[in-house]
Amino acid sequence: MERLNAAQRLLSGSNSMAENAQQLSHDYDLSLRQAYRYLEEAQAIGRPTPVPEPSLATTFKLPRSLIGELHTYSAASGLTLSEIVRRALASFLSTVGRRG
């Protein structure tokens, strides 16, 4: 995401594609070919890409049956366990926040 956003910033300037590729290659230690790919992708997207907040590992103790249900849902939905738990907690906390 960071490289895509850097490519997007370069594209918004007045330099040529070749100059932008050279700059991106230098700034991020990329080959020219990689730099061109980032520039082309940024051009196709046409806007900055949000950079996700870093995640931290944490440990919870949950009942075995709940973990089984999470694994079953994960396999059926294609979502990771982390994404399922993140969504569930965000939903819960937004509901709690409105009540009190």
Coordinates of C-alpha atoms in Angstrom, one line a residue:
M1 CA 0.0 0.0 0.0
E2 CA 2.8 2.4 0.9
R3 CA 4.5 1.9 -2.5
L4 CA 1.2 2.3 -4.3
N5 CA 0.5 5.6 -2.5
A6 CA 4.0 6.8 -3.3
A7 CA 3.4 5.9 -6.9
Q8 CA 0.1 7.8 -6.8
R9 CA 1.9 10.9 -5.4
L10 CA 4.5 10.8 -8.1
L11 CA 1.8 10.5 -10.8
S12 CA 0.1 13.6 -9.5
G13 CA 3.3 15.6 -10.2
S14 CA 4.6 16.9 -13.6
N15 CA 7.4 14.4 -14.1
S16 CA 7.3 11.8 -16.9
M17 CA 6.5 8.2 -16.3
A18 CA 10.2 7.3 -16.8
E19 CA 11.3 9.9 -14.2
N20 CA 8.6 8.6 -11.8
A21 CA 9.8 5.1 -12.3
Q22 CA 13.4 6.1 -11.6
Q23 CA 12.4 7.9 -8.4
L24 CA 10.2 5.1 -7.1
S25 CA 12.9 2.6 -7.9
H26 CA 15.5 4.7 -6.0
D27 CA 13.2 5.4 -3.0
Y28 CA 12.1 1.8 -2.4
D29 CA 15.0 -0.1 -3.8
L30 CA 13.0 -1.6 -6.6
S31 CA 13.9 -2.7 -10.1
L32 CA 12.6 -0.3 -12.8
R33 CA 10.2 -3.0 -14.0
Q34 CA 8.7 -3.2 -10.5
A35 CA 8.5 0.5 -10.2
Y36 CA 6.6 0.7 -13.6
R37 CA 4.2 -2.0 -12.3
Y38 CA 3.4 0.1 -9.2
L39 CA 3.0 3.2 -11.3
E40 CA 0.6 1.4 -13.7
E41 CA -1.4 -0.1 -10.9
A42 CA -1.6 3.3 -9.1
Q43 CA -2.7 4.9 -12.4
A44 CA -5.4 2.2 -12.9
I45 CA -6.7 2.7 -9.3
G46 CA -6.7 6.5 -9.7
R47 CA -6.7 7.4 -6.0
P48 CA -4.6 6.8 -2.8
T49 CA -5.1 3.4 -1.2
P50 CA -5.9 3.4 2.6
V51 CA -3.1 1.9 4.7
P52 CA -4.5 -0.6 7.2
E53 CA -3.8 -0.1 10.9
P54 CA -1.1 -2.6 12.1
S55 CA -2.5 -5.6 13.9
L56 CA -1.2 -7.0 17.2
A57 CA -1.3 -10.6 18.2
T58 CA -3.3 -11.4 21.3
T59 CA -4.5 -14.6 23.1
F60 CA -8.0 -15.4 24.2
K61 CA -9.3 -18.5 25.9
L62 CA -12.6 -19.6 24.3
P63 CA -14.7 -22.7 24.7
R64 CA -13.7 -25.5 22.4
S65 CA -17.2 -25.6 20.8
L66 CA -17.0 -21.9 19.9
I67 CA -13.6 -22.4 18.3
G68 CA -15.1 -25.3 16.3
E69 CA -17.9 -23.0 15.1
L70 CA -15.3 -20.3 14.2
H71 CA -13.3 -22.8 12.1
T72 CA -16.5 -24.1 10.4
Y73 CA -17.6 -20.6 9.5
S74 CA -14.1 -19.6 8.4
A75 CA -14.0 -22.5 6.0
A76 CA -17.4 -21.8 4.6
S77 CA -16.9 -18.0 4.3
G78 CA -13.3 -17.9 3.2
L79 CA -12.6 -15.4 6.0
T80 CA -9.7 -15.8 8.4
L81 CA -10.3 -16.4 12.0
S82 CA -8.8 -13.0 12.8
E83 CA -11.1 -11.3 10.4
I84 CA -14.2 -13.0 11.8
V85 CA -13.2 -12.1 15.4
R86 CA -12.2 -8.5 14.3
R87 CA -15.6 -8.0 12.7
A88 CA -17.5 -9.5 15.6
L89 CA -15.7 -7.4 18.2
A90 CA -16.0 -4.2 16.2
S91 CA -19.8 -4.8 15.9
F92 CA -20.1 -5.6 19.6
L93 CA -18.1 -2.5 20.6
S94 CA -20.1 -0.2 18.3
T95 CA -23.3 -1.5 19.9
V96 CA -22.0 -1.2 23.4
G97 CA -20.8 2.3 22.7
R98 CA -24.2 3.5 21.6
R99 CA -25.8 2.2 24.8
G100 CA -23.6 3.6 27.4

